[in-house]
Short mmCIF file of C-alpha atoms and ligand atoms in Angstrom, two decimals:
data_model
loop_
_atom_site.label_atom_id
_atom_site.label_comp_id
_atom_site.label_asym_id
_atom_site.label_seq_id
_atom_site.Cartn_x
_atom_site.Cartn_y
_atom_site.Cartn_z
CA MET R 1 43.56 3.02 -3.19
CA HIS R 2 44.05 -0.62 -4.02
CA THR R 3 46.66 -2.81 -5.59
CA PHE R 4 44.44 -4.99 -7.72
CA PRO R 5 45.33 -5.57 -11.40
CA GLN R 6 43.91 -2.67 -13.41
CA MET R 7 42.70 -3.79 -16.82
CA THR R 8 40.69 -2.66 -19.78
CA ALA R 9 37.30 -4.31 -20.22
CA ASP R 10 38.69 -6.33 -23.15
CA GLU R 11 41.59 -7.62 -21.05
CA ALA R 12 39.28 -8.56 -18.18
CA ALA R 13 36.75 -10.25 -20.48
CA ALA R 14 39.57 -12.32 -21.97
CA LEU R 15 40.04 -13.99 -18.55
CA ILE R 16 36.60 -15.61 -18.77
CA PRO R 17 36.70 -19.01 -20.51
CA PRO R 18 33.93 -20.53 -22.66
CA GLY R 19 31.42 -22.48 -20.58
CA ALA R 20 32.00 -20.40 -17.42
CA THR R 21 29.24 -19.73 -14.90
CA ILE R 22 29.16 -15.98 -14.20
CA GLY R 23 27.26 -13.94 -11.64
CA PHE R 24 26.79 -10.39 -12.94
CA SER R 25 25.71 -7.52 -10.71
CA GLY R 26 22.46 -5.81 -11.61
CA PHE R 27 18.86 -5.82 -10.54
CA THR R 28 17.15 -4.18 -13.52
CA PRO R 29 19.71 -1.99 -15.37
CA ALA R 30 20.51 -0.43 -11.98
CA GLY R 31 24.03 -1.33 -10.89
CA ALA R 32 24.44 -3.84 -13.71
CA ALA R 33 27.94 -4.63 -14.93
CA LYS R 34 28.46 -2.85 -18.24
CA ALA R 35 31.90 -2.71 -19.85
CA VAL R 36 33.04 -6.29 -19.17
CA PRO R 37 29.87 -8.07 -20.41
CA ARG R 38 29.87 -5.84 -23.50
CA ALA R 39 33.51 -6.77 -24.20
CA LEU R 40 32.70 -10.40 -23.48
CA ALA R 41 29.82 -10.28 -25.98
CA ALA R 42 32.10 -8.82 -28.66
CA ARG R 43 34.61 -11.61 -28.04
CA ALA R 44 31.84 -14.22 -28.03
CA ALA R 45 30.48 -12.96 -31.37
CA GLY R 46 33.93 -13.39 -32.89
CA LEU R 47 34.28 -16.88 -31.48
CA ARG R 48 30.79 -17.82 -32.65
CA ASP R 49 31.60 -16.64 -36.17
CA ALA R 50 34.70 -18.83 -36.02
CA GLY R 51 32.51 -21.79 -35.08
CA GLN R 52 33.40 -21.82 -31.34
CA PRO R 53 30.38 -20.47 -29.38
CA MET R 54 31.11 -19.48 -25.75
CA ARG R 55 27.90 -20.94 -24.20
CA LEU R 56 28.08 -19.21 -20.81
CA ARG R 57 25.87 -19.84 -17.77
CA VAL R 58 24.60 -16.44 -16.60
CA LEU R 59 23.21 -15.45 -13.22
CA THR R 60 22.14 -11.94 -12.20
CA GLY R 61 19.95 -10.40 -9.50
CA ALA R 62 17.01 -9.90 -11.86
CA SER R 63 16.73 -8.23 -15.27
CA THR R 64 19.80 -6.35 -16.51
CA GLY R 65 21.02 -3.55 -18.71
CA ALA R 66 21.46 -4.05 -22.44
CA ALA R 67 25.18 -4.80 -22.02
CA ILE R 68 24.41 -8.14 -20.37
CA ASP R 69 21.27 -9.83 -21.67
CA ASP R 70 20.84 -8.08 -25.03
CA ALA R 71 24.51 -8.14 -25.99
CA LEU R 72 25.32 -11.65 -24.79
CA ALA R 73 22.12 -13.09 -26.29
CA GLU R 74 22.80 -11.44 -29.64
CA ALA R 75 26.26 -13.02 -29.58
CA ASP R 76 24.58 -16.40 -28.87
CA ALA R 77 26.81 -16.60 -25.80
CA ILE R 78 24.18 -17.66 -23.24
CA ALA R 79 23.49 -21.37 -22.78
CA TRP R 80 21.72 -21.15 -19.42
CA ARG R 81 20.17 -18.20 -17.58
CA ALA R 82 18.49 -17.54 -14.22
CA PRO R 83 16.56 -16.08 -12.36
CA TYR R 84 14.75 -13.33 -14.40
CA GLN R 85 15.10 -11.39 -17.65
CA SER R 86 13.24 -8.79 -19.68
CA SER R 87 15.36 -8.66 -22.84
CA LYS R 88 13.78 -9.08 -26.27
CA PRO R 89 16.68 -10.90 -27.97
CA LEU R 90 17.11 -13.18 -24.97
CA ARG R 91 13.35 -13.86 -24.71
CA GLN R 92 13.30 -14.87 -28.39
CA ARG R 93 16.13 -17.35 -27.87
CA ILE R 94 14.52 -18.75 -24.72
CA ASN R 95 11.23 -19.28 -26.56
CA ARG R 96 13.08 -20.99 -29.42
CA GLN R 97 14.73 -23.25 -26.76
CA GLU R 98 18.19 -22.02 -27.72
CA VAL R 99 18.74 -20.84 -24.13
CA ASP R 100 17.76 -22.81 -21.02
CA PHE R 101 15.99 -20.38 -18.69
CA VAL R 102 15.18 -21.10 -15.04
CA ASP R 103 12.37 -18.83 -13.82
CA MET R 104 12.79 -18.32 -10.07
CA HIS R 105 11.51 -16.43 -7.04
CA LEU R 106 14.17 -13.78 -6.62
CA SER R 107 14.47 -14.18 -2.85
CA HIS R 108 15.62 -17.78 -3.38
CA LEU R 109 18.57 -17.02 -5.61
CA PRO R 110 21.30 -15.90 -3.18
CA GLN R 111 20.77 -18.84 -0.84
CA MET R 112 20.82 -21.26 -3.76
CA VAL R 113 24.13 -19.77 -4.92
CA ASP R 114 25.53 -19.90 -1.37
CA CYS R 115 24.52 -23.53 -0.97
CA GLY R 116 25.94 -24.61 -4.32
CA PHE R 117 22.65 -25.50 -6.03
CA PHE R 118 24.05 -24.28 -9.37
CA GLY R 119 27.53 -25.76 -9.03
CA THR R 120 30.71 -23.70 -9.04
CA LEU R 121 30.40 -19.97 -9.71
CA ASP R 122 33.49 -19.37 -11.82
CA PHE R 123 33.31 -15.57 -12.00
CA ALA R 124 31.57 -12.64 -10.38
CA VAL R 125 31.52 -9.43 -12.44
CA VAL R 126 30.25 -6.70 -10.17
CA GLU R 127 29.82 -2.95 -10.52
CA ALA R 128 30.93 -0.90 -7.51
CA VAL R 129 31.72 2.67 -6.60
CA ASP R 130 34.89 1.54 -4.83
CA VAL R 131 36.82 -1.56 -3.78
CA MET R 132 39.22 -1.56 -0.84
CA ARG R 133 42.45 -3.46 -0.37
CA ASP R 134 40.87 -5.52 2.44
CA GLY R 135 38.07 -6.74 0.17
CA ARG R 136 35.28 -4.36 1.10
CA VAL R 137 33.23 -3.64 -2.03
CA PHE R 138 30.98 -0.58 -2.03
CA LEU R 139 28.21 -1.43 -4.47
CA SER R 140 26.39 1.06 -6.70
CA THR R 141 22.68 1.50 -7.50
CA SER R 142 21.66 -2.08 -6.71
CA VAL R 143 22.61 -4.74 -4.20
CA GLY R 144 20.65 -7.69 -5.65
CA ALA R 145 22.63 -10.92 -5.41
CA SER R 146 26.07 -9.28 -5.67
CA PRO R 147 27.12 -10.00 -2.06
CA SER R 148 26.51 -13.72 -2.68
CA PHE R 149 28.24 -13.67 -6.06
CA LEU R 150 31.28 -11.98 -4.46
CA ARG R 151 31.34 -14.45 -1.61
CA ASN R 152 31.05 -17.57 -3.77
CA ALA R 153 32.85 -16.83 -7.03
CA GLU R 154 36.25 -18.38 -7.66
CA ARG R 155 37.44 -15.22 -9.40
CA VAL R 156 36.13 -11.67 -9.28
CA ILE R 157 36.17 -8.73 -11.69
CA VAL R 158 35.08 -5.36 -10.30
CA GLU R 159 33.90 -2.51 -12.52
CA VAL R 160 34.47 0.72 -10.60
CA ASN R 161 31.96 3.15 -12.13
CA ARG R 162 32.81 6.82 -11.72
CA ALA R 163 29.34 7.85 -12.92
CA GLN R 164 27.75 6.56 -9.68
CA SER R 165 27.70 8.50 -6.41
CA HIS R 166 30.08 7.48 -3.62
CA ARG R 167 27.36 8.41 -1.19
CA LEU R 168 25.26 5.37 -2.25
CA ALA R 169 27.02 3.54 0.61
CA GLU R 170 24.87 5.59 2.98
CA MET R 171 21.84 3.67 1.67
CA HIS R 172 23.34 0.18 1.66
CA ASP R 173 22.60 -2.32 4.40
CA ILE R 174 24.30 -5.61 3.61
CA ALA R 175 23.46 -8.52 5.87
CA ILE R 176 23.26 -12.01 4.40
CA PRO R 177 21.72 -14.82 6.41
CA PRO R 178 24.17 -17.75 6.61
CA ARG R 179 23.23 -21.20 5.35
CA PRO R 180 20.13 -22.64 7.05
CA PRO R 181 19.24 -23.21 9.72
CA HIS R 182 19.87 -19.61 10.72
CA ARG R 183 18.64 -17.09 13.24
CA ALA R 184 15.72 -14.74 12.57
CA ILE R 185 16.41 -11.67 10.47
CA THR R 186 15.37 -9.03 12.95
CA ILE R 187 14.01 -6.26 10.75
CA GLU R 188 11.04 -4.81 12.59
CA HIS R 189 10.36 -1.71 10.54
CA ALA R 190 10.85 -1.13 6.82
CA THR R 191 13.99 1.00 6.97
CA GLU R 192 15.71 -0.62 9.96
CA LYS R 193 19.38 -1.33 9.21
CA ILE R 194 20.97 -4.54 10.47
CA GLY R 195 24.18 -4.86 8.45
CA VAL R 196 27.13 -2.96 7.04
CA PRO R 197 27.36 -0.59 4.05
CA TYR R 198 29.62 -2.85 1.96
CA ALA R 199 29.81 -6.36 0.51
CA SER R 200 32.89 -8.45 1.23
CA VAL R 201 35.20 -10.49 -0.97
CA ASP R 202 38.44 -12.32 -0.36
CA PRO R 203 40.81 -9.79 -2.00
CA LYS R 204 42.96 -12.62 -3.39
CA LYS R 205 40.09 -13.53 -5.70
CA ILE R 206 40.04 -10.15 -7.44
CA VAL R 207 41.71 -10.70 -10.80
CA ALA R 208 40.82 -7.39 -12.42
CA VAL R 209 39.50 -3.93 -11.68
CA VAL R 210 38.08 -2.06 -14.65
CA GLU R 211 37.37 1.67 -14.49
CA THR R 212 34.11 2.79 -16.14
CA ASP R 213 32.13 5.98 -16.40
CA GLU R 214 28.70 5.01 -17.67
CA PRO R 215 25.18 5.70 -16.35
CA ASP R 216 22.66 2.89 -15.76
CA ASN R 217 20.52 3.98 -18.70
CA VAL R 218 17.15 3.17 -17.13
CA ALA R 219 14.25 3.98 -19.49
CA GLY R 220 11.71 6.53 -18.28
CA PHE R 221 8.03 5.67 -17.92
CA SER R 222 5.40 6.48 -20.51
CA ALA R 223 2.69 8.93 -19.50
CA THR R 224 0.06 7.28 -17.32
CA ASP R 225 -2.83 6.00 -19.45
CA GLN R 226 -6.49 6.03 -18.49
CA ARG R 227 -6.68 2.31 -17.81
CA SER R 228 -3.75 2.44 -15.39
CA GLU R 229 -5.39 5.41 -13.68
CA ARG R 230 -8.62 3.48 -13.28
CA ILE R 231 -6.76 0.51 -11.81
CA ALA R 232 -5.05 2.92 -9.41
CA GLN R 233 -8.43 4.41 -8.40
CA HIS R 234 -9.86 0.95 -7.58
CA VAL R 235 -6.78 0.08 -5.51
CA VAL R 236 -6.89 3.35 -3.57
CA ARG R 237 -10.62 3.06 -2.89
CA PHE R 238 -10.23 -0.53 -1.67
CA LEU R 239 -7.32 0.26 0.65
CA LEU R 240 -9.17 3.24 2.13
CA GLU R 241 -12.20 1.03 2.75
CA GLU R 242 -9.95 -1.51 4.46
CA ARG R 243 -8.63 1.22 6.74
CA ALA R 244 -12.13 2.49 7.48
CA ALA R 245 -13.08 -1.09 8.44
CA GLY R 246 -10.12 -1.27 10.81
CA ARG R 247 -8.27 -3.89 8.77
CA ILE R 248 -5.43 -1.51 7.91
CA PRO R 249 -4.16 0.49 10.90
CA PRO R 250 -4.54 4.30 10.76
CA GLU R 251 -0.79 4.72 10.29
CA TRP R 252 -1.00 2.34 7.29
CA LEU R 253 1.16 -0.70 6.41
CA PRO R 254 4.28 -0.96 4.22
CA LEU R 255 3.56 -1.21 0.50
CA GLN R 256 5.27 -3.26 -2.20
CA SER R 257 4.72 -2.54 -5.85
CA GLY R 258 6.02 -4.33 -8.94
CA VAL R 259 7.76 -2.65 -11.85
CA GLY R 260 6.16 -1.26 -15.01
CA ASN R 261 3.80 1.49 -16.05
CA ILE R 262 0.75 0.19 -14.16
CA ALA R 263 2.67 -0.20 -10.91
CA ASN R 264 4.11 3.28 -11.37
CA ALA R 265 0.59 4.69 -11.90
CA VAL R 266 -0.73 2.87 -8.81
CA MET R 267 2.02 4.34 -6.67
CA ALA R 268 1.40 7.82 -8.09
CA GLY R 269 -2.35 7.34 -7.39
CA LEU R 270 -1.70 6.33 -3.78
CA GLY R 271 0.58 9.31 -3.35
CA ALA R 272 -2.02 11.70 -4.74
CA ALA R 273 -4.88 10.41 -2.54
CA ASP R 274 -5.25 12.90 0.32
CA ASP R 275 -6.92 10.34 2.58
CA VAL R 276 -3.96 7.94 2.40
CA PRO R 277 -1.53 8.94 5.17
CA PRO R 278 2.20 9.23 4.45
CA PHE R 279 3.46 5.64 4.16
CA VAL R 280 6.60 3.50 3.86
CA MET R 281 7.54 0.85 1.32
CA TYR R 282 9.07 -2.59 1.76
CA SER R 283 9.62 -3.39 -1.89
CA GLU R 284 12.31 -4.52 -4.29
CA VAL R 285 12.58 -1.76 -6.87
CA PHE R 286 12.64 1.94 -6.05
CA GLN R 287 11.28 3.50 -9.25
CA ASP R 288 10.56 6.97 -10.62
CA ALA R 289 7.18 7.78 -9.03
CA LEU R 290 8.68 7.25 -5.58
CA VAL R 291 11.19 10.11 -5.94
CA ASP R 292 8.35 12.60 -6.32
CA LEU R 293 6.39 11.02 -3.46
CA MET R 294 9.38 11.22 -1.15
CA GLU R 295 10.07 14.86 -2.03
CA ARG R 296 6.44 15.69 -1.28
CA GLY R 297 6.53 13.97 2.09
CA ARG R 298 4.02 11.31 0.98
CA LEU R 299 6.57 8.48 1.13
CA LEU R 300 8.45 8.55 4.42
CA GLY R 301 10.95 5.76 3.79
CA ALA R 302 11.64 2.82 1.50
CA SER R 303 13.47 -0.49 1.59
CA ALA R 304 14.46 -1.90 -1.81
CA THR R 305 17.27 -3.74 -3.54
CA SER R 306 17.70 -1.37 -6.50
CA LEU R 307 17.40 2.30 -7.38
CA THR R 308 15.84 1.86 -10.82
CA LEU R 309 15.59 5.51 -11.79
CA SER R 310 15.61 7.34 -15.10
CA PRO R 311 18.69 9.59 -15.48
CA GLU R 312 16.70 12.71 -14.55
CA ARG R 313 15.32 11.18 -11.33
CA LEU R 314 18.66 9.65 -10.33
CA ALA R 315 20.31 13.05 -10.78
CA ARG R 316 17.68 14.51 -8.42
CA VAL R 317 18.49 11.85 -5.82
CA TYR R 318 22.26 12.44 -6.17
CA ASP R 319 21.73 16.23 -5.87
CA GLN R 320 19.80 15.80 -2.60
CA MET R 321 21.70 12.94 -0.97
CA ASP R 322 21.37 14.43 2.53
CA PHE R 323 17.61 14.01 2.14
CA PHE R 324 17.35 10.69 0.25
CA ALA R 325 20.14 8.74 1.98
CA GLN R 326 18.25 8.97 5.28
CA ARG R 327 15.09 7.59 3.73
CA ILE R 328 16.16 4.79 1.36
CA VAL R 329 17.71 1.46 2.39
CA LEU R 330 19.15 -0.87 -0.27
CA ARG R 331 19.39 -4.53 0.80
CA PRO R 332 20.38 -7.89 -0.70
CA GLN R 333 17.40 -9.36 -2.59
CA GLU R 334 16.97 -12.22 -0.15
CA VAL R 335 16.30 -9.63 2.55
CA SER R 336 14.33 -7.08 0.47
CA ASN R 337 12.06 -9.92 -0.72
CA ASN R 338 12.28 -12.13 2.35
CA PRO R 339 9.04 -14.05 2.97
CA GLY R 340 9.43 -13.93 6.77
CA ILE R 341 9.94 -10.19 6.85
CA VAL R 342 7.14 -9.55 4.33
CA ARG R 343 4.77 -11.52 6.57
CA ARG R 344 5.97 -9.90 9.81
CA LEU R 345 5.76 -6.32 8.56
CA GLY R 346 2.28 -6.91 7.10
CA VAL R 347 3.20 -5.77 3.61
CA ILE R 348 0.45 -4.83 1.13
CA SER R 349 1.67 -6.13 -2.24
CA ILE R 350 0.56 -4.94 -5.68
CA ASN R 351 1.89 -6.75 -8.76
CA THR R 352 0.96 -6.88 -12.43
CA VAL R 353 -0.06 -10.11 -14.18
CA LEU R 354 -0.83 -11.17 -17.74
CA GLU R 355 -4.01 -13.12 -17.01
CA MET R 356 -6.20 -14.28 -14.14
CA ASP R 357 -8.78 -17.02 -14.00
CA LEU R 358 -12.17 -17.70 -12.48
CA THR R 359 -10.65 -19.56 -9.52
CA GLY R 360 -8.27 -16.70 -8.61
CA CYS R 361 -5.07 -18.17 -10.08
CA ALA R 362 -2.85 -15.81 -12.04
CA ASN R 363 -0.26 -16.01 -14.80
CA SER R 364 2.58 -13.46 -14.70
CA THR R 365 4.97 -15.10 -17.09
CA HIS R 366 3.81 -17.19 -20.06
CA VAL R 367 1.62 -15.98 -22.93
CA VAL R 368 -0.76 -18.80 -23.95
CA GLY R 369 1.09 -20.98 -21.45
CA THR R 370 4.16 -21.35 -23.65
CA GLN R 371 5.84 -18.05 -24.56
CA LEU R 372 7.92 -16.53 -21.76
CA MET R 373 7.41 -12.81 -21.23
CA ASN R 374 9.87 -11.87 -18.43
CA GLY R 375 9.64 -14.19 -15.45
CA VAL R 376 7.96 -14.38 -12.05
CA GLY R 377 10.56 -12.02 -10.56
CA GLY R 378 9.77 -10.94 -7.02
CA SER R 379 6.02 -11.04 -7.50
CA GLY R 380 5.67 -14.47 -5.88
CA ASP R 381 7.90 -13.57 -2.93
CA PHE R 382 5.44 -10.83 -2.04
CA THR R 383 2.08 -12.22 -3.24
CA ARG R 384 2.40 -15.42 -1.24
CA ASN R 385 3.46 -13.72 1.99
CA ALA R 386 1.72 -10.34 1.98
CA TYR R 387 -0.86 -9.25 4.54
CA LEU R 388 -2.96 -8.17 1.57
CA SER R 389 -1.99 -9.38 -1.90
CA LEU R 390 -3.39 -7.54 -4.90
CA LEU R 391 -2.80 -8.55 -8.52
CA VAL R 392 -3.63 -6.07 -11.25
CA ALA R 393 -3.93 -6.14 -15.06
CA PRO R 394 -5.69 -4.22 -17.83
CA SER R 395 -8.94 -6.09 -18.57
CA THR R 396 -7.84 -6.63 -22.19
CA ALA R 397 -4.57 -6.60 -24.14
CA LYS R 398 -3.74 -6.12 -27.82
CA GLY R 399 -6.62 -3.81 -28.56
CA GLY R 400 -9.22 -6.10 -26.98
CA ALA R 401 -8.12 -9.28 -28.79
CA ILE R 402 -6.96 -10.79 -25.47
CA SER R 403 -9.02 -10.96 -22.27
CA ALA R 404 -7.11 -10.83 -19.01
CA VAL R 405 -9.90 -12.89 -17.41
CA VAL R 406 -10.03 -16.47 -18.71
CA PRO R 407 -11.70 -19.66 -17.43
CA MET R 408 -8.37 -21.27 -16.51
CA VAL R 409 -4.95 -19.60 -16.70
CA SER R 410 -2.69 -21.17 -19.32
CA HIS R 411 0.21 -21.10 -16.80
CA CYS R 412 -0.05 -20.60 -13.03
CA ASP R 413 2.48 -18.47 -11.11
CA HIS R 414 0.22 -17.41 -8.21
CA ASN R 415 -2.42 -19.83 -7.05
CA GLU R 416 -5.77 -19.10 -5.45
CA HIS R 417 -4.41 -19.80 -1.97
CA SER R 418 -2.08 -16.79 -2.22
CA VAL R 419 -4.18 -14.33 -4.22
CA GLN R 420 -6.62 -12.21 -2.25
CA VAL R 421 -7.67 -9.38 -4.51
CA LEU R 422 -7.81 -9.08 -8.33
CA VAL R 423 -8.06 -5.69 -10.02
CA THR R 424 -8.54 -4.54 -13.61
CA ASP R 425 -9.61 -1.20 -15.05
CA GLU R 426 -13.17 -2.57 -14.85
CA GLY R 427 -13.15 -3.03 -11.08
CA LEU R 428 -11.94 -5.03 -8.10
CA ALA R 429 -12.80 -8.55 -6.92
CA ASP R 430 -12.17 -9.10 -3.22
CA LEU R 431 -11.81 -12.89 -3.00
CA ARG R 432 -11.21 -13.19 0.74
CA GLY R 433 -13.58 -15.68 2.29
CA LEU R 434 -15.28 -16.54 -1.01
CA ALA R 435 -15.78 -20.18 -2.01
CA PRO R 436 -15.12 -21.09 -5.68
CA ALA R 437 -18.59 -20.35 -7.09
CA ALA R 438 -18.74 -16.90 -5.50
CA ARG R 439 -15.17 -16.18 -6.55
CA ALA R 440 -15.91 -16.91 -10.17
CA LYS R 441 -18.96 -14.60 -10.17
CA ALA R 442 -17.04 -11.80 -8.41
CA ILE R 443 -14.20 -12.02 -10.93
CA ILE R 444 -16.48 -11.98 -14.00
CA GLU R 445 -18.67 -9.20 -12.64
CA ASN R 446 -15.89 -6.93 -11.44
CA CYS R 447 -12.78 -7.70 -13.49
CA ALA R 448 -13.77 -9.06 -16.92
CA HIS R 449 -14.22 -6.64 -19.80
CA PRO R 450 -17.96 -6.33 -20.65
CA SER R 451 -17.34 -7.80 -24.12
CA TYR R 452 -16.17 -11.09 -22.54
CA ARG R 453 -18.63 -11.33 -19.63
CA ASP R 454 -21.45 -13.19 -21.42
CA TYR R 455 -19.04 -15.82 -22.73
CA LEU R 456 -17.56 -16.35 -19.25
CA TYR R 457 -21.00 -16.60 -17.61
CA ARG R 458 -22.13 -19.10 -20.23
CA TYR R 459 -18.92 -21.09 -19.74
CA LEU R 460 -19.58 -21.28 -16.01
CA GLU R 461 -23.23 -22.31 -16.41
CA GLN R 462 -22.42 -25.26 -18.68
CA CYS R 463 -19.59 -26.60 -16.48
CA PRO R 464 -20.25 -29.88 -14.67
CA PRO R 465 -20.78 -29.40 -10.92
CA GLY R 466 -17.92 -29.82 -8.49
CA HIS R 467 -16.25 -27.85 -5.72
CA ILE R 468 -14.67 -25.89 -8.54
CA ARG R 469 -16.66 -25.65 -11.78
CA GLN R 470 -14.40 -26.29 -14.75
CA ASP R 471 -15.00 -27.90 -18.11
CA LEU R 472 -11.71 -29.50 -19.06
CA SER R 473 -12.80 -29.77 -22.69
CA LYS R 474 -13.48 -26.01 -22.96
CA CYS R 475 -11.36 -24.21 -20.37
CA PHE R 476 -8.76 -23.19 -22.97
CA GLU R 477 -11.23 -22.38 -25.73
CA MET R 478 -10.40 -18.66 -25.53
CA HIS R 479 -6.66 -19.35 -25.83
CA GLN R 480 -7.21 -21.75 -28.69
CA ARG R 481 -9.32 -19.22 -30.54
CA PHE R 482 -6.58 -16.65 -30.05
CA LEU R 483 -3.99 -19.04 -31.49
CA ALA R 484 -6.21 -19.90 -34.47
CA GLU R 485 -7.80 -16.51 -35.21
CA GLY R 486 -5.60 -13.90 -33.46
CA THR R 487 -8.39 -12.98 -31.07
CA MET R 488 -10.11 -14.46 -28.04
CA GLY R 489 -13.11 -12.39 -29.13
CA PRO R 490 -16.44 -13.91 -28.09
CA ALA R 491 -17.70 -16.12 -30.91
O1 0RQ W 501 2.78 -5.82 -24.71
O2 0RQ W 501 3.40 -3.49 -25.17
O3 0RQ W 501 3.62 -5.29 -26.92
O4 0RQ W 501 1.36 -4.48 -26.22
O5 0RQ W 501 2.32 -7.55 -22.18
O6 0RQ W 501 1.97 -5.29 -20.57
O7 0RQ W 501 0.17 -3.84 -19.72
O8 0RQ W 501 2.34 -2.77 -20.51
O9 0RQ W 501 2.18 -4.10 -18.35
O10 0RQ W 501 4.67 -3.48 -18.46
O11 0RQ W 501 3.48 -3.99 -16.28
O12 0RQ W 501 3.97 -5.79 -17.91
C1 0RQ W 501 3.04 -9.05 -16.38
C2 0RQ W 501 4.61 -8.59 -18.27
C3 0RQ W 501 3.14 -6.79 -17.38
C4 0RQ W 501 5.07 -7.58 -16.00
C5 0RQ W 501 3.96 -8.03 -17.01
C6 0RQ W 501 1.22 -7.68 -23.09
C7 0RQ W 501 0.82 -6.24 -23.34
C8 0RQ W 501 2.18 -5.57 -23.45
C9 0RQ W 501 3.20 -5.57 -21.14
P1 0RQ W 501 2.80 -4.67 -25.84
P2 0RQ W 501 1.64 -3.92 -19.84
P3 0RQ W 501 3.65 -4.24 -17.72
C10 0RQ W 501 8.70 -7.24 -9.34
C11 0RQ W 501 7.48 -7.65 -9.93
C12 0RQ W 501 6.16 -10.42 -13.66
C13 0RQ W 501 7.28 -10.01 -12.75
C14 0RQ W 501 6.82 -9.13 -11.65
C15 0RQ W 501 5.88 -8.75 -15.47
C16 0RQ W 501 3.01 -6.33 -22.45
O13 0RQ W 501 4.48 -6.90 -14.94
O14 0RQ W 501 6.81 -9.20 -16.09
O15 0RQ W 501 5.66 -8.96 -11.36
N1 0RQ W 501 5.50 -9.29 -14.27
N2 0RQ W 501 7.76 -8.54 -11.02
O16 0RQ W 501 0.05 -6.12 -24.50
C17 0RQ W 501 -0.50 -11.60 -24.10
C18 0RQ W 501 -1.84 -11.38 -22.20
C19 0RQ W 501 -1.24 -10.09 -21.99
C20 0RQ W 501 -0.26 -9.68 -22.89
C21 0RQ W 501 -0.51 -8.15 -21.34
N3 0RQ W 501 -2.77 -11.85 -21.38
N4 0RQ W 501 -1.43 -12.09 -23.26
N5 0RQ W 501 0.12 -10.42 -23.94
N6 0RQ W 501 0.17 -8.46 -22.45
N7 0RQ W 501 -1.39 -9.13 -21.05
C22 0RQ W 501 9.75 -6.72 -10.33
C23 0RQ W 501 10.93 -7.65 -10.46
O17 0RQ W 501 10.87 -8.76 -10.14
C24 0RQ W 501 12.20 -7.10 -11.05
#
């Protein structure tokens, strides 16, 4: 029981002034604030129509549910946004430069909030399963950046969501490194706990508690397609070869996998491969395929910052909490994605990209270098620091009109110094130890779609010599053709 002011979502949203900087809970739709941002968006739409737009500055853990990014963007209430998004209406406004978007490594965000890099955090709006009189906040299906938002915000609104299980606290491990310099974070195996099961807030800052009863509404995954299955087969074969060569220990190493259908298929493929021993994950998102793998004893344990599960899978987890709570640890995103821990544990990372180039650089975020898709998310936290970093993509997009392999990426999120292995449905290019000329050949031969290979070989042959062969007058010819003709298709 607590003595905080109980309010409706409308009453709580009315406390937030135009221009405020707000940290909302949520890492994907999991654990995202729901009722208050929706009420805020309704208020903002009214104000906009009266000629007084709210122009909020919005921080979250990562992407959110529709109640935050979709609703607030549609009300034209977002002026500035960080660190990640995946919302269509928000993306459109970002690409029209109506919203300033700061695309960030997710592990960096909490520390930057703690150290005041973004100025004053006026409000935190955080979903929880309970809040205690002494300021302990038991978070729901994600941890994300909520502990830092609670610690730093001037005023706090808590949504207590009855639809979430109270037993989620058994998974939470909240430990936030203080401002640097700080001591080592001593996690030595993926599911080791080092903190407490709650976030903390000064109870005097809590200005409203809003009761809700609303599921996360995470979309399910589409059925695995053949291309994703082929990517998964290449990944599994490569990792088994690495183990046979003694470069992955017999007991395996912790895996990280990005979000999306391809990542889901890769995890399902690894789980189905009899020769892969039961493994653990040190990742950021715990998604649908992992529930099945855990039930079947293929996945022994997982560290993440969110439980991003479709309603059916989440219900299965809630029904078997004795089983799952012992095997899943939910951490703040600066710990789940922490570069030092990723390096120490020897994580094998697998993330999806839009395009890759002949030098081994990859673009996760910007179509033709200008149009934001989602953001770099956690992919850089893991790719840069992994023991083995794999980047995957279908060899073509949009029915073959776009090649994932291009001479030079139109935007670089992961450079060739971080990227070790590139994979498409066509095959796998192991770039370790290869100098630029050999890299380029391996990428064309193994990753490019056959319909683009001749063009890419010809491009390489006519490049002037240099440590890296590039022709600055032609390296974006494929992108330019796409912009002019709607296809990169070989001329
Ligand atoms: O669009 O559905 O309209 O055809 O991009 O592509 O193949 O369905 O793959 O859902 O995994 O998304 C990189 C965007 C891939 C994602 C990206 C088009 C393609 C399709 C989606 P349509 P797929 P996915 C940790 C990891 C960065 C963040 C990250 C992403 C749509 O994985 O955002 O890794 N990654 N986080 O047609 C134009 C190209 C294209 C292209 C694909 N070259 N040009 N469009 N598409 N390649 C998670 C977190 O941090 C939370």
